[in-house]
PDB file of C-alpha atoms in Angstrom:
ATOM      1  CA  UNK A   1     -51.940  44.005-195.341  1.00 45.00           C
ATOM      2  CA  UNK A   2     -53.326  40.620-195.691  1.00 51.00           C
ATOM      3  CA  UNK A   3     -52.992  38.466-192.611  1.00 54.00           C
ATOM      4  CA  UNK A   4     -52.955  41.268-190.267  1.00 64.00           C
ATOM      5  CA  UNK A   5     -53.398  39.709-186.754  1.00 77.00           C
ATOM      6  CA  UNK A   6     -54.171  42.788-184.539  1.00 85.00           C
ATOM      7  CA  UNK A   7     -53.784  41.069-181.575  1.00 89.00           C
ATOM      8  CA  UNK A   8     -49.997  40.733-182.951  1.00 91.00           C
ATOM      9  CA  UNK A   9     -49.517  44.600-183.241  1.00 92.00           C
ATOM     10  CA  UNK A  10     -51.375  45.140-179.785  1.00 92.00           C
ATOM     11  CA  UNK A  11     -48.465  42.743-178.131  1.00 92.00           C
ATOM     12  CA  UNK A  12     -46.118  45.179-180.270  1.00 94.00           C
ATOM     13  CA  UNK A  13     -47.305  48.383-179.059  1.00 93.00           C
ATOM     14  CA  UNK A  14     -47.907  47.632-175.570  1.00 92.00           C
ATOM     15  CA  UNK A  15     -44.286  46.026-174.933  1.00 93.00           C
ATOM     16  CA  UNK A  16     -43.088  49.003-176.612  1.00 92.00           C
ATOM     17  CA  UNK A  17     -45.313  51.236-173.914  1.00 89.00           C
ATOM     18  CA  UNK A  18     -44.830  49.654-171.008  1.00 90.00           C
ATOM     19  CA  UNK A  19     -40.780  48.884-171.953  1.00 90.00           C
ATOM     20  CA  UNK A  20     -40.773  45.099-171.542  1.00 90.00           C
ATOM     21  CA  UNK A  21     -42.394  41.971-172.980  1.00 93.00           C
ATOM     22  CA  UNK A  22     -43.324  40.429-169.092  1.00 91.00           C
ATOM     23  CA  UNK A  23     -44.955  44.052-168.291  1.00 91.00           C
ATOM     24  CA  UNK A  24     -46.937  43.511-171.438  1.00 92.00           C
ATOM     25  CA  UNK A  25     -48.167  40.454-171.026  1.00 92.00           C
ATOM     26  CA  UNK A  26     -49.388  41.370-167.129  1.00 90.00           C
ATOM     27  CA  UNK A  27     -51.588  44.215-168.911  1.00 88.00           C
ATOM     28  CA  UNK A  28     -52.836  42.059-171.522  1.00 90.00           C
ATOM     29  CA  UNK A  29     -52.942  38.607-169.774  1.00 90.00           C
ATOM     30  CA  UNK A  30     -50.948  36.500-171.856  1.00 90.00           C
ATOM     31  CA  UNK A  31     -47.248  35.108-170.699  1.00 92.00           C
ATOM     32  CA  UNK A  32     -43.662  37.173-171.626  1.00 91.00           C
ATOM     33  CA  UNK A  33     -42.913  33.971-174.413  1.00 92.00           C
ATOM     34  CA  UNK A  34     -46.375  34.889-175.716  1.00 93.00           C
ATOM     35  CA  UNK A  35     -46.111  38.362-176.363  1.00 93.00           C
ATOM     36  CA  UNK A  36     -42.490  37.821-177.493  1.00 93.00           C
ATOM     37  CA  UNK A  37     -43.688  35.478-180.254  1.00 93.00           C
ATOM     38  CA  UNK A  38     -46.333  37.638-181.486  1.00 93.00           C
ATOM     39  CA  UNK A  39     -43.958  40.508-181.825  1.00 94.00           C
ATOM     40  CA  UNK A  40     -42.072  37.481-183.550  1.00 93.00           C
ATOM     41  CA  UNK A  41     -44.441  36.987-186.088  1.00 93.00           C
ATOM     42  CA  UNK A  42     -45.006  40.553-186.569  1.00 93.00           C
ATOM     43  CA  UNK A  43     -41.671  40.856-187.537  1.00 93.00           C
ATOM     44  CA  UNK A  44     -41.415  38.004-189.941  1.00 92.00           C
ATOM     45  CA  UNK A  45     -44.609  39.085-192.044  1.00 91.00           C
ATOM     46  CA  UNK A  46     -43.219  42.721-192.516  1.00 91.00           C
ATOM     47  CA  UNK A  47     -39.800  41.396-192.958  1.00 91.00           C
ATOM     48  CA  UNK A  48     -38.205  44.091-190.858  1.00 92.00           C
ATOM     49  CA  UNK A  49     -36.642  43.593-187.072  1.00 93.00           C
ATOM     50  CA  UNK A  50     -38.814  46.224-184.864  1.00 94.00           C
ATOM     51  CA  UNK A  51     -36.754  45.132-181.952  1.00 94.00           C
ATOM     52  CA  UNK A  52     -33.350  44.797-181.001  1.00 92.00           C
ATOM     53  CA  UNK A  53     -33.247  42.090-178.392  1.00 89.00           C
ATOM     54  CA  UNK A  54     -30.564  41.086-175.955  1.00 83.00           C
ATOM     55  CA  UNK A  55     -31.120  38.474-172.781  1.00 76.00           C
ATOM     56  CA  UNK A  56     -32.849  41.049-170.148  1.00 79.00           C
ATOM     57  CA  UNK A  57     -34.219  43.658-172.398  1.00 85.00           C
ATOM     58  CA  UNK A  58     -34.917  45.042-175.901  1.00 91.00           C
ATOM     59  CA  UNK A  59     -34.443  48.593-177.686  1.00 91.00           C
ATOM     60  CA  UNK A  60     -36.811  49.995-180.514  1.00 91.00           C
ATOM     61  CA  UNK A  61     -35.245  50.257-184.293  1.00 91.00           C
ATOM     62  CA  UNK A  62     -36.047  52.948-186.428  1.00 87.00           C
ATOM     63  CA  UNK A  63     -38.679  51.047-188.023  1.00 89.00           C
ATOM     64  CA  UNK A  64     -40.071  50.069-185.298  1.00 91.00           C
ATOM     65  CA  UNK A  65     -40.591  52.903-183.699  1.00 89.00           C
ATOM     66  CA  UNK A  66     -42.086  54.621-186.893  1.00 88.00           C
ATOM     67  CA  UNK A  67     -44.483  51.282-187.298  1.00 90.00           C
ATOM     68  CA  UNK A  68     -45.266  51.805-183.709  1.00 90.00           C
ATOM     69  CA  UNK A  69     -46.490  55.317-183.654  1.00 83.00           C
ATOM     70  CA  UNK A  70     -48.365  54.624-187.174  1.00 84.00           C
ATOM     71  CA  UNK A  71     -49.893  51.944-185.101  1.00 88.00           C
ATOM     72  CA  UNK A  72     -50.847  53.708-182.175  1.00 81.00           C
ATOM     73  CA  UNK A  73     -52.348  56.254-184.244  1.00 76.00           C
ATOM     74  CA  UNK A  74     -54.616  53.216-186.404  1.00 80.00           C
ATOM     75  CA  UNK A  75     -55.517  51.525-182.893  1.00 81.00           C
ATOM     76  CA  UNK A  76     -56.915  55.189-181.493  1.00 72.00           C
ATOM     77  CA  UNK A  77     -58.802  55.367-184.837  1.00 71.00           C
ATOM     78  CA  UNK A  78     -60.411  52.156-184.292  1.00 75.00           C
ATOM     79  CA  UNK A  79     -61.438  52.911-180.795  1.00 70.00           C
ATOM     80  CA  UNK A  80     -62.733  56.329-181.438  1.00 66.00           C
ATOM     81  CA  UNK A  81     -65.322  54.129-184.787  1.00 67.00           C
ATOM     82  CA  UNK A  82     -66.131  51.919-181.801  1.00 69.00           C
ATOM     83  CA  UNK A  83     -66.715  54.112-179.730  1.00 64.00           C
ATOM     84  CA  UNK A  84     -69.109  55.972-182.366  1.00 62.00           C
ATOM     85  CA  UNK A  85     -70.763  52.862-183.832  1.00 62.00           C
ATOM     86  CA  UNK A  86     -71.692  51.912-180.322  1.00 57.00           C
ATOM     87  CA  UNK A  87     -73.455  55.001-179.632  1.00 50.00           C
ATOM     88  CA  UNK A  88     -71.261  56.007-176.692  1.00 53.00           C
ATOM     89  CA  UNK A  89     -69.667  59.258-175.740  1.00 55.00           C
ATOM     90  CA  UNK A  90     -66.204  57.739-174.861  1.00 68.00           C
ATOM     91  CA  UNK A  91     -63.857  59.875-172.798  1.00 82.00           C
ATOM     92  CA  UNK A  92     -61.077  60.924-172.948  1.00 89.00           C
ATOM     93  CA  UNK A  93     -57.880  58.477-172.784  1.00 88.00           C
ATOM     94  CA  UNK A  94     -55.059  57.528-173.945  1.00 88.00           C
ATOM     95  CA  UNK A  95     -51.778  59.149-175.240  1.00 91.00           C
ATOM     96  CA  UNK A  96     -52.418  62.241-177.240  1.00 94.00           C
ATOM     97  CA  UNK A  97     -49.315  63.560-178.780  1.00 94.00           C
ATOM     98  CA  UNK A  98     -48.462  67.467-179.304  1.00 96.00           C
ATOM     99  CA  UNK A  99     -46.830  69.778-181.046  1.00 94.00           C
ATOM    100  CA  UNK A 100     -45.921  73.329-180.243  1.00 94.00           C
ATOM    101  CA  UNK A 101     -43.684  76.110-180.338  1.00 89.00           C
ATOM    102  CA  UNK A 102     -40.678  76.415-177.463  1.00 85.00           C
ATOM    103  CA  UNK A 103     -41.713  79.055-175.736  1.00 84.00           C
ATOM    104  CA  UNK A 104     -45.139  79.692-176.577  1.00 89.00           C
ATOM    105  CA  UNK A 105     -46.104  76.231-175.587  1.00 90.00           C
ATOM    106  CA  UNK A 106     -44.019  76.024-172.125  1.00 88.00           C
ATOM    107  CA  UNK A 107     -45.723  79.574-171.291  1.00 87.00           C
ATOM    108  CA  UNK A 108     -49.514  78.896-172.439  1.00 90.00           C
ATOM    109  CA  UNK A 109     -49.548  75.389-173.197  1.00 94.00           C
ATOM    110  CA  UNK A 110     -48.503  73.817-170.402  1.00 95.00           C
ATOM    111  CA  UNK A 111     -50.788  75.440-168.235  1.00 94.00           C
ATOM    112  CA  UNK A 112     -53.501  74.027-169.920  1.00 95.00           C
ATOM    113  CA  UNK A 113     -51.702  70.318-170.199  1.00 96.00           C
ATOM    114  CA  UNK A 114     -51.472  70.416-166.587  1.00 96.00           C
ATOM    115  CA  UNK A 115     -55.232  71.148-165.686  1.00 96.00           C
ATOM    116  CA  UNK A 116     -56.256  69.049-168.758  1.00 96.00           C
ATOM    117  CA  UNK A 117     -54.347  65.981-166.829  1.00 96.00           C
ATOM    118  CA  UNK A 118     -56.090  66.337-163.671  1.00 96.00           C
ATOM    119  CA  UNK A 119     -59.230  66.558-165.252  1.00 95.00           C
ATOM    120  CA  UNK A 120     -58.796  63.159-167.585  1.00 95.00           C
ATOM    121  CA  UNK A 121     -56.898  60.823-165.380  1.00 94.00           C
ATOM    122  CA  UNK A 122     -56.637  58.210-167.989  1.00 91.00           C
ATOM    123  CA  UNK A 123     -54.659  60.441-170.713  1.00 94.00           C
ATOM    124  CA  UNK A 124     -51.201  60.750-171.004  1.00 94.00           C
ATOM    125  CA  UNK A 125     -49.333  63.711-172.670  1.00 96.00           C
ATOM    126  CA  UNK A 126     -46.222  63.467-175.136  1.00 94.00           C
ATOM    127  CA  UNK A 127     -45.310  67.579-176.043  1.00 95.00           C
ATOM    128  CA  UNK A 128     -42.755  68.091-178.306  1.00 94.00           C
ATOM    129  CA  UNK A 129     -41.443  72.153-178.287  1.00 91.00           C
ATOM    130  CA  UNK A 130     -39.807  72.858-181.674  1.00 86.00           C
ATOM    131  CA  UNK A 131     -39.885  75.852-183.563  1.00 80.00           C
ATOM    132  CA  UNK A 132     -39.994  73.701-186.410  1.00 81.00           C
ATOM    133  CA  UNK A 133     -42.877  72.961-188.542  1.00 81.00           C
ATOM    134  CA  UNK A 134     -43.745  69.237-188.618  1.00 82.00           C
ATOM    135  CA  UNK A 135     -45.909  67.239-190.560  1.00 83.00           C
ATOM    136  CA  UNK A 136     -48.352  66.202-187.474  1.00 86.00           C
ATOM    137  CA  UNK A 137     -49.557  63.096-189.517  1.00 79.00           C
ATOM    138  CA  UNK A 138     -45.873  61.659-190.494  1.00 80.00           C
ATOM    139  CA  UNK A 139     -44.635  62.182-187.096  1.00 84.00           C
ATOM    140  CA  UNK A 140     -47.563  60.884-185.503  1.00 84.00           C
ATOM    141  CA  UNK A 141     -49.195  63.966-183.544  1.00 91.00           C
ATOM    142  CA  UNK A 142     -52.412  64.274-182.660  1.00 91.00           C
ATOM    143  CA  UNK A 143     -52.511  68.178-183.297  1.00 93.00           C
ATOM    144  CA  UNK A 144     -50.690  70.951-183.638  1.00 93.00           C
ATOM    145  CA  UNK A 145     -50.277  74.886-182.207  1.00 93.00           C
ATOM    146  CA  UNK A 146     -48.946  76.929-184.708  1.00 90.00           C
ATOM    147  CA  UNK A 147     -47.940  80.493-184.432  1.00 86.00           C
ATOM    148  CA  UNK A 148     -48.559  82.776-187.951  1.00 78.00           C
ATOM    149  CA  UNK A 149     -50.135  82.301-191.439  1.00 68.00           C
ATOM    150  CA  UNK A 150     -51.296  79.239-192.539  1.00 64.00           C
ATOM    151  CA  UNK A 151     -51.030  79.528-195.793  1.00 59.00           C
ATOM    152  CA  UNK A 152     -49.310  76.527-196.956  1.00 60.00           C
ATOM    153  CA  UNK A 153     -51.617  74.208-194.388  1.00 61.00           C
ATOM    154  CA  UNK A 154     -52.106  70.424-196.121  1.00 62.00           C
ATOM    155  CA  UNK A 155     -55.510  70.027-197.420  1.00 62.00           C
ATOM    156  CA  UNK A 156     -56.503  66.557-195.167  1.00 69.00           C
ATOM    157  CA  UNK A 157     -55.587  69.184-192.062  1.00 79.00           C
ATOM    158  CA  UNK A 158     -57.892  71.185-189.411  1.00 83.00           C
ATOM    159  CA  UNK A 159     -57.183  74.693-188.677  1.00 84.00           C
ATOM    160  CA  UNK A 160     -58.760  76.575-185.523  1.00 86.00           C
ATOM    161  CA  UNK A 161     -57.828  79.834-184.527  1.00 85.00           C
ATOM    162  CA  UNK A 162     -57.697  80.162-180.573  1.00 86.00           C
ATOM    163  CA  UNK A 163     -55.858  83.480-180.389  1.00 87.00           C
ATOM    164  CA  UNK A 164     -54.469  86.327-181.319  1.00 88.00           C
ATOM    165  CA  UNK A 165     -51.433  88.450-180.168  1.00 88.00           C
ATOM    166  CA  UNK A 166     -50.541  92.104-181.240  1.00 89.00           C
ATOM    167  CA  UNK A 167     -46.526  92.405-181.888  1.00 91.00           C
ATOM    168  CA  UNK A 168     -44.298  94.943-179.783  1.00 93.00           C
ATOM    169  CA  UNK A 169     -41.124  96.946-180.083  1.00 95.00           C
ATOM    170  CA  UNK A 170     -39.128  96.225-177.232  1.00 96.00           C
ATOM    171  CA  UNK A 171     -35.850  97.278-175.251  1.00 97.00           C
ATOM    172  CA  UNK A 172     -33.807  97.159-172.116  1.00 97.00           C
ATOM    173  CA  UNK A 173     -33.586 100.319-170.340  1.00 97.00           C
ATOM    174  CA  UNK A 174     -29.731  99.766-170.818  1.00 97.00           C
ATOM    175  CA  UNK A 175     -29.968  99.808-174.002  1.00 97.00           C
ATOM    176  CA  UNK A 176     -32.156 102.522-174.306  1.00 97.00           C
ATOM    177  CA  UNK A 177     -30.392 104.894-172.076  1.00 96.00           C
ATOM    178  CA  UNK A 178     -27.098 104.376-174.261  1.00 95.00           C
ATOM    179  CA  UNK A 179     -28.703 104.564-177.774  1.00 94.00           C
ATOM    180  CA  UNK A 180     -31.679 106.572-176.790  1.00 94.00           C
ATOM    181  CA  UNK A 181     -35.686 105.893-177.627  1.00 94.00           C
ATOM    182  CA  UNK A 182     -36.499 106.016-181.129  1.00 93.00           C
ATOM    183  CA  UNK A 183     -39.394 108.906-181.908  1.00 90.00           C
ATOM    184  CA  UNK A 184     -40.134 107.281-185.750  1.00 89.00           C
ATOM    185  CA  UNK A 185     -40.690 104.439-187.092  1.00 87.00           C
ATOM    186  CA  UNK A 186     -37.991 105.390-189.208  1.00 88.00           C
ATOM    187  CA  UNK A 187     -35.669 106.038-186.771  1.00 90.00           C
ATOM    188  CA  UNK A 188     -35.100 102.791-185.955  1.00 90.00           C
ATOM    189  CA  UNK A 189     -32.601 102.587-189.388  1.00 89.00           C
ATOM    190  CA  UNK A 190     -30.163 103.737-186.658  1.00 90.00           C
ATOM    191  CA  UNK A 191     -30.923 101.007-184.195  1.00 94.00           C
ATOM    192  CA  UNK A 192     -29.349  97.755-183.663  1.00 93.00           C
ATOM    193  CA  UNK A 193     -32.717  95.404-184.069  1.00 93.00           C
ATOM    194  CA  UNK A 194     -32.398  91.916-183.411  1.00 93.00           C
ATOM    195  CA  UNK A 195     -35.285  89.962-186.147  1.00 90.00           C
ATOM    196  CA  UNK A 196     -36.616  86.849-186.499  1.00 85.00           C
ATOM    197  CA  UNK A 197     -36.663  84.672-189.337  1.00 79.00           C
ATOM    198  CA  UNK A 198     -38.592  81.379-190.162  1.00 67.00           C
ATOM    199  CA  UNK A 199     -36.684  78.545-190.285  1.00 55.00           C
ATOM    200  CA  UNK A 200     -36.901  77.969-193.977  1.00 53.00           C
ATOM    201  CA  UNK A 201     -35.600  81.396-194.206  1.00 49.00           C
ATOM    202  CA  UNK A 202     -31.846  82.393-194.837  1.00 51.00           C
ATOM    203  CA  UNK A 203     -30.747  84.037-191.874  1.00 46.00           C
ATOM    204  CA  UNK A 204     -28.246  86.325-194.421  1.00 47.00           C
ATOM    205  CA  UNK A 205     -30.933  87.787-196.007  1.00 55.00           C
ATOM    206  CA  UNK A 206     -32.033  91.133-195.397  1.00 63.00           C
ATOM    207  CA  UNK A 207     -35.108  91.740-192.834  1.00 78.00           C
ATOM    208  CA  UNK A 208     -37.572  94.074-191.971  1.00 81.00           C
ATOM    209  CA  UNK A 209     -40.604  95.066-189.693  1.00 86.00           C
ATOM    210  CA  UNK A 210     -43.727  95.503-191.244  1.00 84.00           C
ATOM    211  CA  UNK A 211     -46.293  98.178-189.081  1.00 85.00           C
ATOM    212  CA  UNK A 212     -48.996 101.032-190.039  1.00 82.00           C
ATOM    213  CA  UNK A 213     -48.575 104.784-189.352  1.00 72.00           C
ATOM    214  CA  UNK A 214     -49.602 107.706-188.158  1.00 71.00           C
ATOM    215  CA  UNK A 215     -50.862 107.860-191.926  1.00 74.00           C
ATOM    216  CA  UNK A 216     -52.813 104.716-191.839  1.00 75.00           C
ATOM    217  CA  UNK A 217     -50.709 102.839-194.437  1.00 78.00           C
ATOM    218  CA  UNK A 218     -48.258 100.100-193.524  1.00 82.00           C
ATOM    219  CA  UNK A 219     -44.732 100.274-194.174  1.00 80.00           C
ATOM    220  CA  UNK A 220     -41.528  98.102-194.020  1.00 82.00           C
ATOM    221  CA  UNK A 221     -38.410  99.330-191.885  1.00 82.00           C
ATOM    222  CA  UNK A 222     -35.241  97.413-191.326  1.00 80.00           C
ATOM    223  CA  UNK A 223     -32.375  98.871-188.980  1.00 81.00           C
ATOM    224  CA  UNK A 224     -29.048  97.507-188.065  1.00 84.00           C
ATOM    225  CA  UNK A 225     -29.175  93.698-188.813  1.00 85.00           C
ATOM    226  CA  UNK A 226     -26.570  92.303-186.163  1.00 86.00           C
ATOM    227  CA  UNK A 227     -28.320  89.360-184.858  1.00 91.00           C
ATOM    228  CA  UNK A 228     -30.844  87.392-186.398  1.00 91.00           C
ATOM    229  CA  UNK A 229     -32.836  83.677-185.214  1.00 89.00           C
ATOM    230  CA  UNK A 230     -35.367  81.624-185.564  1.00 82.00           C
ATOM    231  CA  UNK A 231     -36.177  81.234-181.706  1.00 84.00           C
ATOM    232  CA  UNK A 232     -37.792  83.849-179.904  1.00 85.00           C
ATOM    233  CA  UNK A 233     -36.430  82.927-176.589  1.00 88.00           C
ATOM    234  CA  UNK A 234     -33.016  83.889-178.375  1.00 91.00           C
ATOM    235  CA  UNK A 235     -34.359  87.184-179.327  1.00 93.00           C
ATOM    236  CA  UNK A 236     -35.742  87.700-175.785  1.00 94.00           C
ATOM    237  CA  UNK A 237     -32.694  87.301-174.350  1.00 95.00           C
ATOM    238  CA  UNK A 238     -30.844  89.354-176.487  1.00 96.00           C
ATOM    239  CA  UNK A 239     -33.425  92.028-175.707  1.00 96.00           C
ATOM    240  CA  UNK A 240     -32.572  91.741-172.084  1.00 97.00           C
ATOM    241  CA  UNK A 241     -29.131  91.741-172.227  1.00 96.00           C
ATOM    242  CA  UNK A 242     -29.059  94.974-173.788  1.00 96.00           C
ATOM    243  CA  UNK A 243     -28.310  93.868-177.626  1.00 96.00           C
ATOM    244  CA  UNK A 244     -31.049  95.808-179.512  1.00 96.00           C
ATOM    245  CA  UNK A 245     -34.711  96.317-179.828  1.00 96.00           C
ATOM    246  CA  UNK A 246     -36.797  93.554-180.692  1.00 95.00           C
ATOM    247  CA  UNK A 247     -40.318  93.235-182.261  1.00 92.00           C
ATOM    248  CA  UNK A 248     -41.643  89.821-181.041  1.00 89.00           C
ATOM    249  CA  UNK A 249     -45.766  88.553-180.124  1.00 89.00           C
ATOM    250  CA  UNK A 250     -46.674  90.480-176.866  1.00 90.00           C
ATOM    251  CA  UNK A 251     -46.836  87.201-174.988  1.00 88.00           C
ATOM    252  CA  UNK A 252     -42.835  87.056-175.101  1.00 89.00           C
ATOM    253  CA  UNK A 253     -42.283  90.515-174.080  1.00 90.00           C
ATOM    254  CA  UNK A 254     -45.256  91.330-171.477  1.00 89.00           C
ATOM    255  CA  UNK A 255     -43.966  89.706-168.020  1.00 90.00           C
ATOM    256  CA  UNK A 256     -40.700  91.924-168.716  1.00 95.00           C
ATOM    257  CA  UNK A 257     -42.252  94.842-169.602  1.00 95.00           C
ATOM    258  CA  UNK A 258     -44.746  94.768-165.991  1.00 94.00           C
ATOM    259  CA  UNK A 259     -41.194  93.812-164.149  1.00 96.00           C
ATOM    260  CA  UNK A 260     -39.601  96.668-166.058  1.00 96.00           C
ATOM    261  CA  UNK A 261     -36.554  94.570-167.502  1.00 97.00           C
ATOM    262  CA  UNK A 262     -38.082  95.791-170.746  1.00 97.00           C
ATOM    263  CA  UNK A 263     -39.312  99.170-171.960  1.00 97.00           C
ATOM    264  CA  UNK A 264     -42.145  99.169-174.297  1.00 95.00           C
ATOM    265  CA  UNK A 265     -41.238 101.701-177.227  1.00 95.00           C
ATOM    266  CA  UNK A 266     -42.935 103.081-180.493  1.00 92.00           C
ATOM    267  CA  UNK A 267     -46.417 102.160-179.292  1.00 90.00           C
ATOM    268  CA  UNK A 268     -47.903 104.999-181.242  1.00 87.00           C
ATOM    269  CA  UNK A 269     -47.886 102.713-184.269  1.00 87.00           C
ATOM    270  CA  UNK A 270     -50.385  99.912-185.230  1.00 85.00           C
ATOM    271  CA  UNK A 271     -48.478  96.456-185.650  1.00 87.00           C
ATOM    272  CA  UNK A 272     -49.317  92.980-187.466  1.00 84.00           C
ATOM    273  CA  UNK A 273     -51.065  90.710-185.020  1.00 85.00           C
ATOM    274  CA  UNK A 274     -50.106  87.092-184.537  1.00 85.00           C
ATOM    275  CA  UNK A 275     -52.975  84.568-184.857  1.00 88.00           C
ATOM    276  CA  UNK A 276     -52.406  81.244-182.446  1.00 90.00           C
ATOM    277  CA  UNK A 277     -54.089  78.394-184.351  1.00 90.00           C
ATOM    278  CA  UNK A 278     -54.821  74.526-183.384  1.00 91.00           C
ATOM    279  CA  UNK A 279     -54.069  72.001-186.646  1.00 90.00           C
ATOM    280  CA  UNK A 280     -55.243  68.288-186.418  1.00 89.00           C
ATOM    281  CA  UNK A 281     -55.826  65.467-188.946  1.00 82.00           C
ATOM    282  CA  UNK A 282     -59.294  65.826-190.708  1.00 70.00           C
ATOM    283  CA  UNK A 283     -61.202  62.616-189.307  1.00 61.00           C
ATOM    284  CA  UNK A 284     -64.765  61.344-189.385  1.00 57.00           C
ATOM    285  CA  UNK A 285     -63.903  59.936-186.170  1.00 63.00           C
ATOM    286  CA  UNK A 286     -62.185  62.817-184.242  1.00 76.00           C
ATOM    287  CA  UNK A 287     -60.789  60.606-181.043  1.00 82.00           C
ATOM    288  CA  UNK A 288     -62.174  62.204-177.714  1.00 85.00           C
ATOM    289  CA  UNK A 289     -58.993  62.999-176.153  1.00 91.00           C
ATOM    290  CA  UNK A 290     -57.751  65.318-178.848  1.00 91.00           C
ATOM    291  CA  UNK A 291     -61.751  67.015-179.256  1.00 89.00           C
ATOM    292  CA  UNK A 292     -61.682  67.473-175.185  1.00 92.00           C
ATOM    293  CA  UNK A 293     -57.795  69.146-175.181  1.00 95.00           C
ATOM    294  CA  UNK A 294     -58.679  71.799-178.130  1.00 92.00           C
ATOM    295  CA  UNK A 295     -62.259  72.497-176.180  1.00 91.00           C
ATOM    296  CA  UNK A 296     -60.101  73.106-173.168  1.00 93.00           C
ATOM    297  CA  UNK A 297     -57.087  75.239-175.652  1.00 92.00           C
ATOM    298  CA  UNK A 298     -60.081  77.436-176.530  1.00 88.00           C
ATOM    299  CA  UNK A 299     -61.924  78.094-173.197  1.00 88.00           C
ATOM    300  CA  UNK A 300     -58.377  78.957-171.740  1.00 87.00           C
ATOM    301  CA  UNK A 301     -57.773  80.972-174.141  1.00 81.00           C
ATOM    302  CA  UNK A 302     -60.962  82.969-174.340  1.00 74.00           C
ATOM    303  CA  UNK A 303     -60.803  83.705-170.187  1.00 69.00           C
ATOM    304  CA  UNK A 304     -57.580  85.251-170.669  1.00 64.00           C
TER     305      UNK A 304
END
């Protein structure tokens, strides 16, 4: 954009960080009035109001706050070439942004957030738990964890893999001592099983469970399709409270299972396994923040 003052979207971003224009200018030196008028002229140039004022205090618009995460994301980018041009190993700091799965990432990504914060005391951590698959660089993450395929990754995106999971068929002992254990694989047509599906998926449709027998070749088996979602803490629950059997990544079902809330069943048969993968923007100048957290993803992950 011609006439870009950067000093102009630093005043932006940093009132938006810290929450007020006289906080702002304390961090950067410069008087409230001054940052105030350089988020002024921000605004005129683009010709869009970022802010919302009112006498004590302001509120982000929408466009602001997508123009401020776009410009968060730039300002790393420059820091991380400076960083490189200048020959230095910079490290980590700064807010570095995440994306991950509910309950994968509150049971084995959090863990590693909080030893990765008291290790780098100058980075901050913004984790947003959604099933959901985002676009990391629209919605301004720095990377992703993503449970499953990746077949439909974007080209101008990373992929690591970090992990893998074996799936398990899984049941309360309620349940089980009402509707009995199922032998077969295909005995489970006269269970109540509680499946997943992906959130592009209808949840009407008709599902099934993919695994390999006795045989060696892999079949499909669906059973009685009574509740269906696309969160696995759902499922879990359901599991627990007696609703079906389930066939979810071991990582759901294991602390259960060692508690005995949950019996393990059908483990005579070879199931899919679930690969955990990092995704992050493809960058010549991969900030040091997001290189140190997926360094510290995969050491985690191979110790466990």
């Amino acid at each position: 954009m011609r006439g870009t003052n950067t000093g102009d979207i630093v005043a932006f971003t940093t009132a938006v960080k810290t929450g007020s224009f006289a906080d702002a200018g304390r961090g950067l030196g410069l008087s409230r009035s001054a940052v105030a008028k350089a988020v002024g002229r921000l605004e005129a140039r683009l010709g869009v109001r970022l802010l919302n004022r009112t006498t004590r205090a302001f509120s982000v618009t929408e466009e602001g706050q997508r123009f401020y995460e776009q410009c968060i994301a730039i300002l790393d980018d420059l820091e991380a070439a400076e960083n490189n041009a200048a020959g230095r190993d910079a490290k980590p700091k700064g807010t570095l942004r995440i994306t991950a799965p509910g309950a994968y990432g509150q049971l084995h990504v959090m863990p590693v957030i909080r030893r990765f914060l008291a290790d780098w005391p100058e980075v901050s951590v913004e984790l947003s738990l959604t099933d959901r698959v985002v676009d990391i660089v629209e919605d301004g993450f720095d990377l992703a964890i993503r449970i499953g395929g990746l077949e439909n990754t974007p080209q101008d995106l990373i992929s690591r893999g970090i992990k893998r999971y074996p799936t398990i068929f899984c049941a309360s002992p309620e349940y089980l001592a009402l509707r009995g254990a199922p032998e077969t694989i295909e005995s489970l047509r006269d269970h109540t099983c509680l499946f997943y599906f992906a959130s592009k998926a209808r949840a009407t449709s008709q599902h099934s469970w993919r695994v390999r027998g006795p045989d060696g070749s892999w079949q499909s088996i669906s059973g009685r399709q009574r509740f269906v979602s696309d969160r696995g803490e759902a499922l879990l629950e359901a599991a627990l409270f007696g609703m079906g059997i389930a066939y979810l990544p071991a990582f759901l079902f294991e602390p259960h299972v060692e508690a005995g809330r949950l019996i393990r069943v059908l483990p005579q048969y070879q199931t899919e396994e679930v690969p955990i993968s990092v995704l992050y923007p493809s960058k010549r100048y991969l900030p040091a923040k997001v290189r140190a957290f997926i360094d510290a993803l995969v050491d985690s992950f191979e110790s466990s």
